[in-house]
Amino acid sequence: MEKLSGKKITAVLISGRGSNLRSLIKYSKTKKSLIRIVLVISDNFSAKGLNYANKSNINNIVIKYSNRKSFEDRLFKLLRRNNVDLICLAGFMKILSGKFIKKLNKTIINIHPSLLPKYKGLNTHNRAIQNKEKYSGATVHIVSDKLDSGKIILQKKVKITKSDSKKSLEKKVLKIEHKIYPKAIIKLLSSD
Ligand code: GAR
């Protein structure tokens, strides 16, 4: 049996590429990591990120999203059964209901590709460029019942240059996402 490590039992929820999942797995394997990822859950059978879980032998499960209620019922049972304490949304593109968040009563955090409270929701990079913002960035925040509105844990800026396209900005922001997600977890759990 694994020695009691004091690490937070963590699940990561994804919908697609999984580059943030990869950075969280990398962090979880460091000596000083405060988390142990026991489960990766996707709402999408073809999420590429599932490969990262497989490569690291992390239990991973796809829950088909036919409707929110049935998805959340299965998710709830899985998280409870695995004694999960911390849930990290990493490119998970479905909205969890306030009812689910309240019932689960665990910390759920999310990474969002903008400087919240600016540009909640989708298509953040295009909107930031169109509005001629000088900066964009990424935010890690607590998930609440209002979309992209919970308490901010950590945020980092990047400069938007005149030559930036949606694609180049996305690349810049993603690079800092991979750095700040583990840092935000350290900040959150160190203040526990
Ligand atoms: C990331 O940019 C993440 O911030 C964003 O989706 C991308 C997922 O990439 N999340 C949201 O927009 C959530 N509203 P990844 O699958 O490579 O981690």
Coordinates of C-alpha atoms in Angstrom, one line a residue, residues 39-159:
L39 CA -7.8 10.1 -12.3
V40 CA -8.2 11.9 -15.6
I41 CA -11.7 12.4 -16.9
S42 CA -12.8 13.5 -20.3
D43 CA -16.2 14.2 -21.8
N44 CA -14.7 13.4 -25.3
F45 CA -13.7 10.0 -26.5
S46 CA -11.1 11.4 -28.9
A47 CA -9.4 13.8 -26.5
K48 CA -5.7 13.6 -27.4
G49 CA -4.9 14.4 -23.8
L50 CA -6.0 10.9 -22.8
N51 CA -2.7 9.7 -24.2
Y52 CA -0.7 11.6 -21.6
A53 CA -2.7 9.9 -18.9
N54 CA -2.1 6.5 -20.5
K55 CA 1.6 7.1 -20.9
S56 CA 1.9 7.9 -17.2
N57 CA -0.4 5.0 -16.2
I58 CA -3.0 7.3 -14.7
N59 CA -6.5 5.9 -14.6
N60 CA -8.6 7.6 -17.2
I61 CA -12.2 7.5 -18.0
V62 CA -14.5 9.0 -20.6
I63 CA -17.9 10.0 -19.5
K64 CA -20.2 10.5 -22.5
Y65 CA -22.0 13.9 -22.2
S66 CA -25.5 13.2 -23.3
N67 CA -26.9 15.7 -20.8
R68 CA -25.6 17.6 -17.8
K69 CA -27.5 15.7 -15.2
S70 CA -26.3 12.2 -16.2
F71 CA -22.7 13.5 -16.8
E72 CA -22.6 15.1 -13.4
D73 CA -24.2 12.1 -11.6
R74 CA -21.5 9.8 -13.0
L75 CA -18.7 12.4 -12.3
F76 CA -19.9 12.8 -8.7
K77 CA -19.8 9.0 -8.1
L78 CA -16.3 8.7 -9.7
L79 CA -14.8 11.5 -7.7
R80 CA -16.3 10.2 -4.5
R81 CA -15.2 6.6 -5.1
N82 CA -11.6 7.8 -5.7
N83 CA -11.6 10.1 -2.7
V84 CA -10.7 13.0 -4.9
D85 CA -10.1 16.3 -3.0
L86 CA -9.0 18.6 -5.7
I87 CA -10.4 18.9 -9.2
C88 CA -8.4 20.7 -11.9
L89 CA -10.2 21.7 -15.0
A90 CA -7.6 21.8 -17.8
G91 CA -9.3 22.7 -21.1
F92 CA -12.5 21.1 -19.9
M93 CA -15.1 22.8 -22.1
K94 CA -18.4 21.9 -20.3
I95 CA -20.0 24.0 -17.6
L96 CA -20.5 22.4 -14.2
S97 CA -23.7 23.3 -12.5
G98 CA -23.9 25.3 -9.2
K99 CA -25.8 22.4 -7.8
F100 CA -23.0 19.9 -8.6
I101 CA -20.3 22.2 -7.3
K102 CA -22.2 22.7 -4.0
K103 CA -23.1 19.0 -3.6
L104 CA -19.5 17.9 -4.3
N105 CA -18.1 20.4 -1.8
K106 CA -14.5 20.1 -2.9
T107 CA -12.1 22.6 -4.4
I108 CA -12.5 22.9 -8.2
I109 CA -10.0 25.1 -10.0
N110 CA -9.8 26.1 -13.7
I111 CA -7.3 27.7 -16.1
H112 CA -8.7 30.3 -18.4
P113 CA -6.8 31.9 -21.4
S114 CA -7.4 35.6 -20.5
L115 CA -6.8 38.1 -17.8
L116 CA -10.1 37.6 -15.9
P117 CA -12.5 39.3 -15.3
K118 CA -11.8 40.3 -18.9
Y119 CA -12.9 37.9 -21.7
K120 CA -14.9 35.2 -19.9
G121 CA -16.1 32.4 -22.1
L122 CA -14.9 31.4 -25.5
N123 CA -12.8 33.0 -28.3
T124 CA -10.7 35.0 -25.8
H125 CA -7.7 35.7 -28.1
N126 CA -9.7 37.0 -31.0
R127 CA -11.6 39.3 -28.8
A128 CA -8.5 40.6 -27.0
I129 CA -6.9 41.4 -30.4
Q130 CA -10.0 42.9 -31.9
N131 CA -10.3 45.2 -28.9
K132 CA -6.7 46.3 -29.3
E133 CA -5.7 45.2 -25.9
K134 CA -2.0 45.7 -25.0
Y135 CA -1.9 42.7 -22.8
S136 CA -3.5 39.3 -22.5
G137 CA -2.6 36.4 -20.2
A138 CA -3.9 33.5 -18.3
T139 CA -5.8 33.1 -15.0
V140 CA -6.2 30.2 -12.6
H141 CA -9.3 30.6 -10.5
I142 CA -11.6 28.8 -8.2
V143 CA -14.7 27.4 -10.0
S144 CA -17.9 28.9 -8.8
D145 CA -21.5 28.8 -10.0
K146 CA -20.9 31.8 -12.3
L147 CA -18.8 31.2 -15.5
D148 CA -15.1 32.1 -15.1
S149 CA -15.9 34.3 -12.1
G150 CA -14.6 32.6 -9.0
K151 CA -11.8 33.9 -6.8
I152 CA -8.5 34.4 -8.7
I153 CA -5.6 32.3 -7.4
L154 CA -2.9 33.4 -9.9
Q155 CA -2.7 35.4 -13.1
K156 CA 0.1 36.2 -15.5
K157 CA 0.3 38.8 -18.3
V158 CA 1.7 38.5 -21.8
K159 CA 2.2 41.5 -24.2

